[in-house]
Short mmCIF file of C-alpha atoms in Angstrom, two decimals:
data_model
loop_
_atom_site.label_atom_id
_atom_site.label_comp_id
_atom_site.label_asym_id
_atom_site.label_seq_id
_atom_site.Cartn_x
_atom_site.Cartn_y
_atom_site.Cartn_z
CA MET A 901 50.00 146.28 140.34
CA ALA A 902 47.96 143.09 141.24
CA SER A 903 46.74 142.18 144.49
CA GLY A 904 46.90 138.28 144.07
CA ARG A 905 43.62 137.84 142.18
CA LEU A 906 44.71 136.32 139.07
CA LEU A 907 41.44 135.41 136.71
CA ALA A 908 43.70 132.87 135.16
CA THR A 909 47.52 131.30 135.03
CA VAL A 910 48.49 128.81 132.62
CA THR A 911 52.28 127.51 131.92
CA CYS A 912 52.97 125.82 128.58
CA THR A 913 56.29 124.50 127.23
CA ALA A 914 57.26 124.34 123.53
CA PRO A 915 60.21 122.92 121.04
CA VAL A 916 62.76 124.21 118.94
CA ASN A 917 62.50 122.99 115.35
CA ILE A 918 64.91 122.64 112.80
CA ALA A 919 64.19 122.72 108.92
CA VAL A 920 65.66 120.27 106.98
CA ILE A 921 63.85 121.95 103.68
CA LYS A 922 64.95 125.48 104.50
CA TYR A 923 62.12 128.67 104.70
CA TRP A 924 64.21 131.95 103.65
CA GLY A 925 62.09 134.59 102.50
CA LYS A 926 58.30 136.24 102.55
CA ARG A 927 55.83 136.98 100.02
CA ASP A 928 54.10 139.18 102.50
CA GLU A 929 56.12 140.77 105.41
CA GLU A 930 53.11 141.89 107.68
CA LEU A 931 51.34 138.56 107.55
CA ILE A 932 54.85 136.35 107.40
CA LEU A 933 53.81 134.31 104.54
CA PRO A 934 56.83 132.16 102.93
CA ILE A 935 57.74 132.04 99.37
CA ASN A 936 58.30 128.33 99.74
CA SER A 937 57.13 125.66 102.00
CA SER A 938 59.33 124.14 104.51
CA LEU A 939 59.90 120.81 106.16
CA SER A 940 61.12 120.70 109.80
CA VAL A 941 62.00 118.14 112.63
CA THR A 942 60.95 118.78 116.14
CA LEU A 943 63.83 118.45 118.79
CA HIS A 944 62.78 116.94 122.42
CA GLN A 945 61.83 119.13 125.01
CA ASP A 946 63.79 117.46 127.62
CA GLN A 947 67.05 119.32 125.96
CA LEU A 948 65.85 122.02 124.39
CA LYS A 949 62.38 124.31 125.23
CA THR A 950 61.13 127.36 126.02
CA THR A 951 58.56 127.89 129.16
CA THR A 952 56.04 130.25 129.09
CA THR A 953 53.61 131.40 132.04
CA ALA A 954 50.61 133.98 131.11
CA ALA A 955 48.24 135.39 133.72
CA ILE A 956 45.21 137.81 133.33
CA SER A 957 43.89 139.97 136.01
CA LYS A 958 41.75 142.71 136.24
CA ASP A 959 44.07 144.74 138.45
CA PHE A 960 46.69 144.62 135.67
CA THR A 961 46.76 147.97 134.05
CA GLU A 962 49.00 146.99 130.89
CA ASP A 963 50.01 144.19 128.93
CA ARG A 964 53.63 143.24 130.18
CA VAL A 965 56.55 140.59 128.79
CA TRP A 966 59.51 139.25 130.49
CA LEU A 967 62.05 137.07 128.66
CA ASN A 968 64.81 135.34 130.56
CA GLY A 969 64.04 137.51 133.33
CA ARG A 970 64.22 140.70 131.53
CA GLU A 971 61.23 142.96 130.77
CA GLU A 972 60.90 143.64 126.95
CA ASP A 973 59.14 146.27 125.07
CA VAL A 974 55.55 145.06 124.70
CA GLY A 975 55.16 147.30 121.93
CA GLN A 976 57.19 145.29 119.68
CA PRO A 977 54.95 144.85 116.18
CA ARG A 978 55.49 140.81 116.35
CA LEU A 979 54.35 140.44 119.99
CA GLN A 980 51.69 143.03 119.30
CA ALA A 981 50.34 140.77 116.43
CA CYS A 982 50.30 137.65 118.24
CA LEU A 983 48.27 139.39 121.29
CA ARG A 984 45.85 141.06 118.81
CA GLU A 985 45.19 137.77 116.85
CA ILE A 986 44.61 135.71 120.01
CA ARG A 987 42.14 138.21 121.44
CA ARG A 988 40.64 138.48 117.83
CA LEU A 989 39.92 134.57 117.76
CA ALA A 990 38.67 134.55 121.63
CA ARG A 991 36.40 137.32 120.61
CA LYS A 992 34.65 135.34 117.65
CA ARG A 993 34.65 132.21 119.90
CA ARG A 994 33.12 134.36 122.61
CA SER A 995 30.30 135.48 119.87
CA THR A 996 29.39 131.98 118.92
CA VAL A 997 29.42 130.71 122.52
CA ASP A 998 27.31 131.18 125.51
CA GLY A 999 29.07 133.92 127.44
CA ASP A 1000 28.68 132.25 131.01
CA SER A 1001 31.18 129.37 129.55
CA LEU A 1002 33.71 132.02 128.80
CA PRO A 1003 34.03 134.23 132.35
CA LEU A 1004 37.56 135.43 131.21
CA SER A 1005 37.28 139.31 130.23
CA LEU A 1006 38.85 140.18 126.89
CA SER A 1007 39.62 143.73 128.21
CA TYR A 1008 41.84 142.19 130.97
CA LYS A 1009 45.61 142.82 130.31
CA VAL A 1010 48.03 139.97 130.35
CA HIS A 1011 51.65 139.37 131.97
CA VAL A 1012 53.60 136.93 130.32
CA ALA A 1013 57.06 135.49 131.72
CA SER A 1014 59.26 133.24 129.31
CA VAL A 1015 62.55 131.36 129.83
CA ASN A 1016 64.48 129.46 127.28
CA ASN A 1017 66.69 126.71 128.18
CA PHE A 1018 69.33 127.23 125.47
CA PRO A 1019 71.40 130.40 123.93
CA THR A 1020 68.67 132.87 122.66
CA ALA A 1021 69.03 134.63 119.18
CA ALA A 1022 72.26 132.62 118.34
CA GLY A 1023 70.63 130.68 115.35
CA LEU A 1024 69.21 127.46 117.57
CA ALA A 1025 65.67 128.84 116.50
CA SER A 1026 64.94 130.32 119.88
CA SER A 1027 62.20 132.61 118.34
CA ALA A 1028 60.40 129.73 116.60
CA ALA A 1029 59.91 127.97 120.20
CA GLY A 1030 59.43 131.20 122.08
CA TYR A 1031 56.24 132.20 119.89
CA ALA A 1032 54.82 128.90 119.56
CA CYS A 1033 54.71 128.68 123.49
CA LEU A 1034 53.59 132.28 123.73
CA ALA A 1035 50.46 131.38 121.22
CA TYR A 1036 50.04 127.93 122.68
CA THR A 1037 50.14 129.35 126.26
CA LEU A 1038 47.63 132.80 125.25
CA ALA A 1039 45.36 130.25 123.56
CA ARG A 1040 44.63 128.41 126.98
CA VAL A 1041 44.77 131.53 129.09
CA TYR A 1042 41.91 132.81 126.23
CA GLY A 1043 39.69 130.04 125.68
CA VAL A 1044 40.78 129.70 122.17
CA GLU A 1045 40.67 126.34 120.29
CA ASP A 1046 41.25 127.34 116.75
CA ASP A 1047 44.61 126.24 114.45
CA LEU A 1048 47.48 128.46 116.24
CA SER A 1049 49.24 128.49 112.86
CA GLU A 1050 48.63 132.23 112.38
CA VAL A 1051 49.04 133.69 115.61
CA ALA A 1052 52.63 131.75 115.95
CA ARG A 1053 53.24 132.87 112.53
CA ARG A 1054 52.77 136.54 112.90
CA GLY A 1055 55.61 136.27 115.78
CA SER A 1056 58.03 134.22 113.90
CA GLY A 1057 57.25 132.35 110.39
CA SER A 1058 59.16 128.88 111.58
CA ALA A 1059 57.21 129.13 115.13
CA CYS A 1060 53.91 127.54 113.66
CA ARG A 1061 56.28 124.29 112.78
CA SER A 1062 57.05 123.98 116.65
CA LEU A 1063 53.25 123.73 117.25
CA TYR A 1064 53.67 120.16 116.66
CA GLY A 1065 55.84 117.16 117.37
CA GLY A 1066 57.67 114.76 115.02
CA PHE A 1067 58.09 115.72 111.55
CA VAL A 1068 56.23 118.76 110.61
CA GLU A 1069 55.20 120.70 106.94
CA TRP A 1070 54.71 124.43 106.66
CA GLN A 1071 52.79 124.67 103.78
CA MET A 1072 53.56 128.13 101.97
CA GLY A 1073 49.88 128.53 101.00
CA GLU A 1074 48.34 130.58 97.84
CA GLN A 1075 45.75 132.78 99.47
CA ALA A 1076 46.65 136.75 99.89
CA ASP A 1077 45.28 136.53 103.44
CA GLY A 1078 47.43 133.36 104.33
CA LYS A 1079 44.48 131.41 105.77
CA ASP A 1080 46.02 128.22 103.97
CA SER A 1081 49.68 129.15 105.32
CA ILE A 1082 49.61 126.36 107.82
CA ALA A 1083 51.72 123.60 109.94
CA ARG A 1084 50.67 120.24 110.14
CA GLN A 1085 52.28 117.08 111.17
CA VAL A 1086 53.42 114.77 108.44
CA ALA A 1087 54.75 112.16 110.87
CA PRO A 1088 54.53 111.37 114.56
CA GLU A 1089 57.15 111.90 117.23
CA LEU A 1090 57.79 108.06 117.36
CA HIS A 1091 57.65 107.46 113.71
CA TRP A 1092 61.73 107.08 113.58
CA PRO A 1093 62.81 106.09 116.89
CA GLN A 1094 66.45 105.66 115.91
CA LEU A 1095 67.06 109.02 114.51
CA ARG A 1096 69.26 111.19 116.50
CA ILE A 1097 70.34 114.95 116.72
CA LEU A 1098 73.19 116.56 117.77
CA VAL A 1099 73.80 120.37 118.18
CA LEU A 1100 77.33 121.53 118.07
CA VAL A 1101 77.27 124.83 119.80
CA VAL A 1102 79.86 126.89 117.93
CA SER A 1103 78.92 130.35 119.35
CA ALA A 1104 76.23 131.05 121.67
CA GLU A 1105 76.62 134.83 120.79
CA LYS A 1106 73.89 136.89 119.18
CA LYS A 1107 74.33 136.92 115.31
CA LEU A 1108 75.17 139.89 113.64
CA THR A 1109 72.43 139.85 110.93
CA GLY A 1110 68.97 138.93 112.35
CA SER A 1111 66.87 136.67 110.03
CA THR A 1112 63.99 139.05 109.03
CA VAL A 1113 66.40 141.49 107.30
CA GLY A 1114 68.79 138.85 106.05
CA MET A 1115 65.43 137.62 104.42
CA GLN A 1116 64.36 140.74 103.03
CA THR A 1117 67.61 141.72 101.59
CA SER A 1118 67.91 138.14 100.02
CA VAL A 1119 64.07 138.45 98.52
CA GLU A 1120 65.05 142.08 96.86
CA THR A 1121 68.45 140.98 95.34
CA SER A 1122 68.94 136.82 95.15
CA PRO A 1123 67.90 135.58 91.69
CA LEU A 1124 69.12 132.20 93.13
CA LEU A 1125 66.82 132.40 96.21
CA LYS A 1126 63.75 133.21 93.31
CA PHE A 1127 65.13 130.00 91.66
CA ARG A 1128 65.15 127.87 94.92
CA ALA A 1129 61.43 128.96 95.90
CA GLU A 1130 59.93 128.21 92.43
CA SER A 1131 61.96 125.51 90.92
CA VAL A 1132 63.83 123.45 93.57
CA VAL A 1133 61.88 123.71 96.72
CA PRO A 1134 58.61 121.84 95.63
CA ALA A 1135 60.49 118.80 94.31
CA ARG A 1136 62.67 118.74 97.26
CA MET A 1137 59.69 118.91 99.74
CA ARG A 1138 58.24 115.72 97.84
CA GLU A 1139 61.42 113.85 98.10
CA MET A 1140 61.76 114.59 101.75
CA LEU A 1141 58.64 113.55 102.70
CA SER A 1142 59.21 110.17 100.70
CA CYS A 1143 62.46 109.76 102.71
CA ILE A 1144 60.99 110.25 105.78
CA GLN A 1145 58.12 107.90 105.56
CA ALA A 1146 60.48 105.32 104.17
CA ARG A 1147 62.84 106.12 107.19
CA ASP A 1148 65.38 106.25 104.34
CA PHE A 1149 68.60 107.89 106.41
CA GLN A 1150 70.81 107.86 103.27
CA GLY A 1151 68.34 110.05 101.10
CA PHE A 1152 66.96 111.96 104.07
CA ALA A 1153 70.69 112.96 105.14
CA GLU A 1154 71.98 113.84 101.63
CA LEU A 1155 68.87 116.10 100.76
CA THR A 1156 69.30 117.67 103.97
CA MET A 1157 72.86 118.95 103.63
CA LYS A 1158 72.24 120.03 99.96
CA ASP A 1159 69.19 121.82 101.37
CA SER A 1160 71.42 123.48 104.00
CA ASN A 1161 74.21 124.31 101.43
CA GLN A 1162 71.69 125.91 99.29
CA PHE A 1163 70.70 128.00 101.61
CA HIS A 1164 73.66 129.59 102.57
CA ALA A 1165 74.55 129.74 99.06
CA THR A 1166 71.39 132.34 98.67
CA CYS A 1167 72.83 133.99 101.55
CA LEU A 1168 76.13 135.10 99.48
CA ASP A 1169 74.04 135.45 96.58
CA THR A 1170 72.30 138.29 98.42
CA PHE A 1171 73.76 141.78 98.00
CA PRO A 1172 75.61 142.85 100.05
CA PRO A 1173 76.49 139.04 100.81
CA ILE A 1174 75.47 137.63 104.34
CA SER A 1175 77.39 134.96 105.88
CA TYR A 1176 76.20 132.93 108.94
CA LEU A 1177 78.83 130.43 108.71
CA ASN A 1178 82.20 130.84 110.31
CA ASP A 1179 85.36 129.05 109.77
CA ILE A 1180 84.42 126.47 112.42
CA SER A 1181 81.26 125.98 110.51
CA ARG A 1182 83.04 124.84 107.78
CA LYS A 1183 85.59 122.36 109.57
CA ILE A 1184 82.38 120.94 110.74
CA MET A 1185 81.11 120.42 107.42
CA GLN A 1186 84.16 118.88 106.30
CA LEU A 1187 84.64 116.93 109.24
CA VAL A 1188 81.06 115.42 108.28
CA HIS A 1189 81.86 114.69 104.88
CA HIS A 1190 85.37 112.86 105.88
CA PHE A 1191 83.33 110.80 108.21
CA ASN A 1192 80.98 109.69 105.70
CA THR A 1193 83.81 108.96 102.96
CA TYR A 1194 85.97 106.54 105.58
CA HIS A 1195 82.65 104.82 106.41
CA ARG A 1196 81.58 104.83 102.38
CA GLN A 1197 78.06 105.85 103.13
CA THR A 1198 76.17 108.88 104.74
CA LYS A 1199 76.03 108.41 108.19
CA VAL A 1200 75.99 111.72 109.19
CA ALA A 1201 74.17 114.80 107.86
CA TYR A 1202 74.86 118.68 109.02
CA THR A 1203 72.37 121.53 108.81
CA PHE A 1204 72.69 125.38 109.66
CA ASP A 1205 70.09 127.80 110.18
CA ALA A 1206 70.91 131.52 110.14
CA GLY A 1207 74.03 130.94 112.36
CA PRO A 1208 76.97 129.17 112.85
CA ASN A 1209 75.92 126.24 115.00
CA ALA A 1210 75.78 123.06 113.48
CA VAL A 1211 72.86 120.63 114.00
CA ILE A 1212 73.88 116.78 113.16
CA PHE A 1213 71.45 114.02 112.23
CA THR A 1214 72.46 110.76 112.50
CA LEU A 1215 71.25 107.31 113.79
CA GLU A 1216 71.66 105.78 117.17
CA ASP A 1217 74.59 103.48 116.52
CA THR A 1218 76.67 106.24 114.75
CA VAL A 1219 76.21 108.74 117.79
CA ALA A 1220 78.83 107.79 119.90
CA GLU A 1221 81.64 107.41 116.74
CA PHE A 1222 80.77 110.67 115.78
CA VAL A 1223 80.87 112.59 119.21
CA ALA A 1224 84.37 111.20 119.73
CA ALA A 1225 85.42 112.68 116.26
CA VAL A 1226 83.85 115.90 117.46
CA ARG A 1227 85.92 115.67 120.62
CA HIS A 1228 89.24 114.72 118.45
CA SER A 1229 88.76 117.33 116.11
CA PHE A 1230 87.37 120.25 118.51
CA PRO A 1231 89.42 119.12 121.79
CA PRO A 1232 87.47 120.75 124.80
CA GLU A 1233 89.64 123.71 126.15
CA THR A 1234 88.26 123.27 129.59
CA ASN A 1235 84.97 121.66 130.16
CA GLY A 1236 85.83 118.44 128.97
CA ASP A 1237 83.50 116.82 131.33
CA LYS A 1238 80.40 119.24 130.61
CA PHE A 1239 81.44 119.04 126.87
CA LEU A 1240 78.56 116.71 126.37
CA LYS A 1241 74.69 117.48 127.47
CA GLY A 1242 71.70 115.99 126.93
CA LEU A 1243 71.08 112.12 126.27
CA GLN A 1244 73.88 109.79 127.26
CA VAL A 1245 76.60 108.90 124.88
CA THR A 1246 79.11 105.90 125.98
CA PRO A 1247 82.24 107.13 125.29
CA VAL A 1248 84.50 104.99 122.60
CA LEU A 1249 87.71 105.17 121.04
CA LEU A 1250 88.32 106.46 117.73
CA SER A 1251 90.52 104.11 115.58
CA GLU A 1252 93.65 105.21 114.06
CA GLU A 1253 92.36 104.83 110.83
CA LEU A 1254 89.68 106.94 111.11
CA LYS A 1255 91.51 109.81 112.72
CA ALA A 1256 93.65 109.81 109.71
CA ALA A 1257 90.73 109.73 107.75
CA LEU A 1258 89.52 112.84 109.33
CA ALA A 1259 92.63 114.72 108.13
CA THR A 1260 92.11 118.07 110.28
CA GLU A 1261 94.22 119.79 112.36
CA PRO A 1262 92.49 119.74 115.68
CA THR A 1263 90.85 123.16 116.43
CA PRO A 1264 90.92 123.28 120.77
CA GLY A 1265 87.50 125.25 121.71
CA GLY A 1266 86.21 125.20 118.34
CA VAL A 1267 82.60 123.26 119.58
CA GLN A 1268 81.72 124.91 123.22
CA TYR A 1269 79.80 121.85 123.57
CA ILE A 1270 77.19 119.46 122.36
CA ILE A 1271 73.49 118.96 123.23
CA ALA A 1272 72.27 115.09 122.38
CA THR A 1273 68.75 114.88 121.57
CA GLN A 1274 66.07 113.26 119.66
CA VAL A 1275 62.84 113.74 117.93
CA GLY A 1276 60.45 114.89 120.42
CA PRO A 1277 56.57 116.13 120.94
CA GLY A 1278 54.96 119.48 120.42
CA PRO A 1279 53.80 121.73 123.02
CA GLN A 1280 52.75 120.77 126.52
CA ILE A 1281 50.89 122.32 129.63
CA LEU A 1282 52.53 121.88 132.78
CA ASP A 1283 49.52 121.58 135.64
CA ASP A 1284 51.82 121.59 138.52
CA PRO A 1285 51.19 125.54 139.69
CA HIS A 1286 55.11 125.28 141.47
CA VAL A 1287 56.40 125.80 137.90
CA HIS A 1288 54.46 128.72 137.01
CA LEU A 1289 57.15 131.68 136.28
CA LEU A 1290 54.55 134.62 137.54
CA GLY A 1291 53.91 134.60 141.45
CA PRO A 1292 50.79 135.53 142.79
CA ASP A 1293 51.20 139.10 142.26
CA GLY A 1294 51.48 138.73 138.57
CA LEU A 1295 55.35 139.58 138.79
CA PRO A 1296 58.39 137.10 137.58
CA LYS A 1297 59.14 134.99 140.62
CA PRO A 1298 62.62 135.54 141.73
CA ALA A 1299 65.28 133.06 139.96
CA ALA A 1300 65.97 129.99 142.56
#
């Protein structure tokens, strides 16, 4: 294996992003080029993040990858595409820079260990955070300084949006080679300090229909998807950008919900139909609309990716009341004290009028827990060697 002679070890973290204008469907499967642009909000890494360590050594005999402590098949096409792309960019850089300043041999194999601090493959954008972190970490190990949109995108389309903090647009691009299909930050993380995000974890189980297969079927069979990409999304992107710039919560919230609803409508319009939502997801939607109707304004918005978990957007002054509404509608069965994770929220009592307005029969245990978070920064490099996930031998450190 390795004899402690690691040439370079780098550890980085990367965030989850949640799309408010959804990406669904590719025009090129291999390059992962989308049929429409999308826009996302980067969540704070204090609550949700992937941590990745990459190490290279002349003693390694093969590339190896571990995810959440388990070794993965390094031959996965998307993993291979990321490694290939990074090494291509590193070679290109080496050919234009004096070789002495790039001492790392591109022929050396790499070991990668990655952990998520949230459920994987449950519709919480784990692959986006994971591949963004992989691209960012490999780039640091191999001395690549190019735009990493293409590298991250080859792993998971929406991963390119996790390369930036704040509010991020992934431009669909028009070129066949995808060089113009890149992510860019449209507003920094501190642009809207009052914005809060609540992740309502309904099910942490792996979803039945993966996003990749779901998208392919939708592109092939859903006329609504084609209409959405060509006729609806371009105007929505413009409108969403302007709501974010103006910090117009009502506009932002309503557009977020409409776009989520339309994305799931295209899944139902797919043949055979795909359903990522379950009964609890629909009850959360109902709860949000009843809450907003009671207040006579849109104070809370939901969005759902390819999974049953809800992501709620609201403003700081509404968080406590809405958390109380969720707790009332989905009373925790056993974990009352651990029901809320992340940012601290002061408990409040709901008024009897609001309880009546919510008009839902409580569903105990319907929501397993809530993660309270806010808008956060892009990938970070961790300088402390103690946080490396790989030991001096290039193998994962035993779990603490």
